[in-house]
Amino acid sequence: MSAQNAIAARVADIAQQTRWQRPGHIAAWSALVLLIALAASLAMLLAKGTGIWGIDRPVMWSFAIANYVWWIGMGMAGTFISAALLLLRQDWRASVNRFAEAMTVFAVSVSGLFPIFHLGRPWFFYWVAPYPNAMGTWPQWRSSLTWDFFAISAYLVVSILYWYLGMLPDLATLRDTASTRRQRYFYGFLALGWRGARMQWRAHATAARLLAGLAVPLVFSVHTMVGLDFSQGIVNGWHSSLFGPLFVAGALFSGFAMTLVLAILLRRAFALDQLITDGDLDRLAKLLLAVGVVVAYCYAVEVFMPFYSGDAQEIATTTARFHGPYAWVYWLTMICNVAVPQALWWPSVRHNRAALFGIGIAVVAGMWLERFMLIVTSLYRTYLPATEGRFYPTVWDWLLLSGSIGLFIALFLLFVRLLPVVSIFELRKRREQTA
Amino acid sequence: MKSRALLIEFDSDVALQRARTELSDDGWTALDTFTPTPPDDDETAPAIYPRSLPFAALIGGLIGGVGCFAMECYAAMVSYPIDVAGRPDASLIAFVPPALETSLLGIALGVVIAFLFAARLPRFHHPLFDVEDFANASDNRYFLLVDANDGRRDRLHDTLRTLRAVSVHEVRDV
């Protein structure tokens, strides 16, 4: 049975019928190649240990942690965008919330790989969790690593619940439009028997509101916890109360940019111009610009504070960022994250999809560079001149990074292939209200 | 559970809402509506309803937050105290971040469980699913379920025609 309603038919079609064109095949094949790279680099890592990476004293964090913070940062924006827009009664969220939430869930899942595999003995990662054990030990509650574990686990569960709950009515639509038995079972199981009864809708709206009210502070607390991983120590360049807001702003910045990139790609791939409109992209771009201004302000404070404190080491770290061996990373970060997004002040740029796409990619790349810059420039020279060293990535570092991108693409493609990419019932409600 | 009920199909929310009022004037009891989008008349209803959801959020949050905090205190002060440069075992401020996250987790779990109870889910089979047209309830049709045991049957046919009902089904044990 195919759907009569135009929006439902379009969305159900993408999940159930549409045969992918060439771009879809290219995306799927590149995801596969990158997944093989991921598998190879993880196998090598398990066999040989973290020595295959470029890390060495004093730079022991580098790629693994930069990748982790980058991914989890992108994982903040989807839930935030969806929840904040719901609370502010912005009905254009209907166009973007579903795939942004999916992006969140996948990015957080991918990010979890890095701290685990960075442990050296990743098979013992569950030692961070409190559980009854024969050794009679407990996690160290004063450590931000333990806090981080709690924060990320909680965030992953809440993001999945929020995503799934919002999808229930649409899963019922897919169940009822499914043409094969296998599809009916799949969507029927996921839809839990949703009937669209009055009480179901009311409980659904209430639960969505409550979870949205919860999600906004959750996003802020979780990414602040990631910032605390850094600022809890006394490493120069990290030991600052700025790290909470800097990380939250940076997370939303990269996440909005990724949402924009995915919106443009989805729109293009499935001709969703009617569902994800130019106006929606324009509003997303404005959000990106707004949070970009906050990020730029944080960068300025980050430079100002060392000089204000007068601490010689802090000043040395800051000036080394400007013209030390990694200065090019710093300036590239500034170009991608501060200079390029300023183009969004012009409406003509916000209405140019190619420009938006380019700016989105620049910000996503710039945010990775920022994480890398923060980690390496603070670690490569510390208080003792004798401990100075350099970090150079190896091929395994690059393979793991690209492999994680492949994993994300693969998960996102599966989502597009199987689940409703935009919220059917919310878009219809929006149309009914404007009509 | 009503032994006999009528499931009436409409092609718009407006028609459904009109039918609801007109049929109740004729003595019919509306049991439920089934719609592909949230019903409109919810604007007048309280924003947070049913109340069991916020209550479950409170309970879940307390269990998550207080439970985690108590576990941390027990672990760090009783079960496995570690002396780190003479710092106090009861580092209460450091115990807050995990407890905060678990209380948020508890709230979310509480809300979702309460939602499932309130919405009576999961329920994979329901008598209404036997009606073939009911699959359209998630697509472009709006359904009204009325109790078949009361109301004026003599006028029903004419009323439904003026209300432009698409179809009527008799269902049992809903």
mmCIF file of C-alpha atoms in Angstrom, chain A residues 1-6 8-9 89 130 135-143 146-147 150-151 153-155 157-158 161-162 165 168-169 172-177 188-211 214 217-218 221-222 225 228 424-426 428-429 432-433, chain B residues 13 17 20 32-43 45-50 53-54 57 68 71-72 74-76 79-80 82 84 87-91 93-95 97-98 100-105 107-109 111-112 115-116 118-124 126 128-129 132 134-142:
data_model
loop_
_atom_site.group_PDB
_atom_site.id
_atom_site.type_symbol
_atom_site.label_atom_id
_atom_site.label_comp_id
_atom_site.label_asym_id
_atom_site.label_seq_id
_atom_site.Cartn_x
_atom_site.Cartn_y
_atom_site.Cartn_z
ATOM 1 C CA MET A 1 0.000 0.000 0.000
ATOM 2 C CA SER A 2 1.434 3.375 -0.870
ATOM 3 C CA ALA A 3 0.710 6.557 1.008
ATOM 4 C CA GLN A 4 -1.822 9.117 -0.279
ATOM 5 C CA ASN A 5 -0.485 12.064 1.613
ATOM 6 C CA ALA A 6 2.258 13.782 -0.377
ATOM 7 C CA ALA A 8 4.233 10.794 3.864
ATOM 8 C CA ALA A 9 4.555 9.326 0.376
ATOM 9 C CA ARG A 89 8.038 26.820 19.256
ATOM 10 C CA PRO A 130 31.334 0.955 38.786
ATOM 11 C CA MET A 135 39.446 -6.807 43.145
ATOM 12 C CA GLY A 136 37.197 -4.773 45.432
ATOM 13 C CA THR A 137 38.020 -1.558 43.565
ATOM 14 C CA TRP A 138 35.911 1.386 42.495
ATOM 15 C CA PRO A 139 36.371 4.064 39.841
ATOM 16 C CA GLN A 140 38.173 7.237 40.890
ATOM 17 C CA TRP A 141 35.275 9.646 41.316
ATOM 18 C CA ARG A 142 37.489 12.712 41.411
ATOM 19 C CA SER A 143 38.760 12.102 37.903
ATOM 20 C CA THR A 146 35.142 8.974 35.130
ATOM 21 C CA TRP A 147 32.833 11.990 34.860
ATOM 22 C CA PHE A 150 29.052 8.953 32.881
ATOM 23 C CA ALA A 151 28.315 12.028 30.806
ATOM 24 C CA SER A 153 26.888 7.158 28.372
ATOM 25 C CA ALA A 154 23.972 9.165 29.731
ATOM 26 C CA TYR A 155 23.981 11.418 26.700
ATOM 27 C CA VAL A 157 21.071 6.851 25.931
ATOM 28 C CA VAL A 158 19.050 10.069 26.181
ATOM 29 C CA LEU A 161 15.477 7.775 23.426
ATOM 30 C CA TYR A 162 14.695 11.288 22.212
ATOM 31 C CA LEU A 165 10.388 8.687 20.666
ATOM 32 C CA LEU A 168 7.318 6.625 16.648
ATOM 33 C CA PRO A 169 4.384 8.134 14.703
ATOM 34 C CA ALA A 172 3.749 3.736 12.178
ATOM 35 C CA THR A 173 3.287 5.513 8.851
ATOM 36 C CA LEU A 174 6.085 3.437 7.342
ATOM 37 C CA ARG A 175 4.554 0.297 8.827
ATOM 38 C CA ASP A 176 1.262 1.079 7.135
ATOM 39 C CA THR A 177 2.780 1.933 3.778
ATOM 40 C CA GLY A 188 5.708 -2.860 12.868
ATOM 41 C CA PHE A 189 8.147 -3.918 15.542
ATOM 42 C CA LEU A 190 9.749 -0.483 15.752
ATOM 43 C CA ALA A 191 6.397 1.355 15.807
ATOM 44 C CA LEU A 192 5.381 -0.574 18.955
ATOM 45 C CA GLY A 193 1.756 -0.625 17.792
ATOM 46 C CA TRP A 194 1.276 3.144 17.547
ATOM 47 C CA ARG A 195 -2.303 3.941 16.500
ATOM 48 C CA GLY A 196 -2.431 7.735 16.630
ATOM 49 C CA ALA A 197 -5.017 7.589 19.405
ATOM 50 C CA ARG A 198 -5.815 10.791 21.222
ATOM 51 C CA MET A 199 -4.087 9.812 24.447
ATOM 52 C CA GLN A 200 -1.056 8.603 22.543
ATOM 53 C CA TRP A 201 -0.644 11.969 20.832
ATOM 54 C CA ARG A 202 -1.018 13.854 24.090
ATOM 55 C CA ALA A 203 1.440 11.679 25.975
ATOM 56 C CA HIS A 204 3.787 11.910 23.013
ATOM 57 C CA ALA A 205 3.696 15.710 22.961
ATOM 58 C CA THR A 206 4.206 15.886 26.725
ATOM 59 C CA ALA A 207 7.105 13.436 26.668
ATOM 60 C CA ALA A 208 8.713 15.355 23.792
ATOM 61 C CA ARG A 209 8.402 18.616 25.728
ATOM 62 C CA LEU A 210 9.839 17.153 28.912
ATOM 63 C CA LEU A 211 12.718 15.469 27.115
ATOM 64 C CA LEU A 214 15.986 18.022 29.735
ATOM 65 C CA PRO A 217 20.913 21.428 29.983
ATOM 66 C CA LEU A 218 22.148 17.915 29.252
ATOM 67 C CA SER A 221 26.656 19.678 30.951
ATOM 68 C CA VAL A 222 27.987 16.868 28.783
ATOM 69 C CA MET A 225 32.457 17.626 31.073
ATOM 70 C CA LEU A 228 36.862 19.478 32.091
ATOM 71 C CA ILE A 424 6.398 13.408 8.544
ATOM 72 C CA PHE A 425 3.780 14.256 11.131
ATOM 73 C CA GLU A 426 5.422 17.502 12.199
ATOM 74 C CA ARG A 428 2.211 17.964 7.930
ATOM 75 C CA LYS A 429 1.119 19.785 11.034
ATOM 76 C CA GLU A 432 -1.834 22.441 7.921
ATOM 77 C CA GLN A 433 -1.235 25.392 10.197
ATOM 78 C CA ASP B 13 -9.465 16.634 10.659
ATOM 79 C CA GLN B 17 -14.074 17.315 14.746
ATOM 80 C CA ARG B 20 -17.486 14.475 17.109
ATOM 81 C CA ASP B 32 -11.377 7.820 20.815
ATOM 82 C CA THR B 33 -9.985 9.434 17.697
ATOM 83 C CA PHE B 34 -7.143 8.148 15.531
ATOM 84 C CA THR B 35 -5.326 10.698 13.436
ATOM 85 C CA PRO B 36 -2.111 10.897 11.423
ATOM 86 C CA THR B 37 -1.209 14.263 12.959
ATOM 87 C CA PRO B 38 -1.693 15.504 16.529
ATOM 88 C CA PRO B 39 -5.371 16.526 16.996
ATOM 89 C CA ASP B 40 -5.986 20.251 16.798
ATOM 90 C CA ASP B 41 -8.156 20.778 19.834
ATOM 91 C CA ASP B 42 -5.157 20.065 22.041
ATOM 92 C CA GLU B 43 -4.479 23.825 22.163
ATOM 93 C CA ALA B 45 -5.538 21.241 26.924
ATOM 94 C CA PRO B 46 -2.791 21.671 29.526
ATOM 95 C CA ALA B 47 0.697 21.599 27.987
ATOM 96 C CA ILE B 48 1.843 18.870 30.345
ATOM 97 C CA TYR B 49 -0.596 15.997 30.403
ATOM 98 C CA PRO B 50 -0.892 13.267 31.663
ATOM 99 C CA LEU B 53 4.969 11.957 33.070
ATOM 100 C CA PRO B 54 6.443 14.815 35.110
ATOM 101 C CA ALA B 57 10.553 12.390 35.690
ATOM 102 C CA CYS B 68 24.606 7.812 42.192
ATOM 103 C CA MET B 71 27.083 5.157 45.638
ATOM 104 C CA GLU B 72 29.994 7.566 45.202
ATOM 105 C CA TYR B 74 29.920 4.753 49.861
ATOM 106 C CA ALA B 75 32.671 3.858 47.379
ATOM 107 C CA ALA B 76 35.021 6.707 48.231
ATOM 108 C CA SER B 79 34.390 0.679 50.553
ATOM 109 C CA TYR B 80 37.542 1.918 48.862
ATOM 110 C CA ILE B 82 42.084 6.356 48.448
ATOM 111 C CA VAL B 84 45.531 11.257 47.385
ATOM 112 C CA ARG B 87 42.735 15.142 50.312
ATOM 113 C CA PRO B 88 39.455 14.340 52.066
ATOM 114 C CA ASP B 89 37.732 11.076 51.173
ATOM 115 C CA ALA B 90 34.426 12.906 50.978
ATOM 116 C CA SER B 91 35.195 15.041 47.903
ATOM 117 C CA ILE B 93 31.962 18.600 44.955
ATOM 118 C CA ALA B 94 33.780 16.120 42.730
ATOM 119 C CA PHE B 95 30.887 13.705 43.200
ATOM 120 C CA PRO B 97 29.180 15.707 37.955
ATOM 121 C CA PRO B 98 28.440 11.949 37.714
ATOM 122 C CA LEU B 100 24.138 15.183 37.696
ATOM 123 C CA GLU B 101 24.444 13.033 34.586
ATOM 124 C CA THR B 102 22.757 10.015 36.146
ATOM 125 C CA SER B 103 19.895 12.150 37.401
ATOM 126 C CA LEU B 104 19.362 13.477 33.865
ATOM 127 C CA LEU B 105 19.485 9.887 32.619
ATOM 128 C CA ILE B 107 14.621 11.670 34.273
ATOM 129 C CA ALA B 108 14.731 10.612 30.628
ATOM 130 C CA LEU B 109 14.121 6.962 31.459
ATOM 131 C CA VAL B 111 9.613 10.067 31.125
ATOM 132 C CA VAL B 112 9.890 7.379 28.473
ATOM 133 C CA PHE B 115 4.992 7.632 28.217
ATOM 134 C CA LEU B 116 4.809 3.951 27.311
ATOM 135 C CA ALA B 118 0.221 6.378 29.289
ATOM 136 C CA ALA B 119 0.155 5.526 25.578
ATOM 137 C CA ARG B 120 -0.386 1.813 26.313
ATOM 138 C CA LEU B 121 2.613 0.814 24.263
ATOM 139 C CA PRO B 122 4.019 -1.515 23.138
ATOM 140 C CA ARG B 123 0.901 -3.286 21.959
ATOM 141 C CA PHE B 124 1.542 -5.024 18.714
ATOM 142 C CA HIS B 126 -5.092 -4.322 18.535
ATOM 143 C CA LEU B 128 -8.608 -1.988 15.185
ATOM 144 C CA PHE B 129 -5.729 -3.302 13.114
ATOM 145 C CA GLU B 132 -8.119 -2.918 6.607
ATOM 146 C CA PHE B 134 -7.298 1.545 9.512
ATOM 147 C CA ALA B 135 -3.822 1.502 7.993
ATOM 148 C CA ASN B 136 -4.756 4.915 6.583
ATOM 149 C CA ALA B 137 -4.969 6.342 10.092
ATOM 150 C CA SER B 138 -1.252 7.034 9.825
ATOM 151 C CA ASP B 139 -1.585 8.422 6.318
ATOM 152 C CA ASN B 140 -4.463 10.619 5.210
ATOM 153 C CA ARG B 141 -7.563 9.434 7.062
ATOM 154 C CA TYR B 142 -9.064 10.519 10.366
#
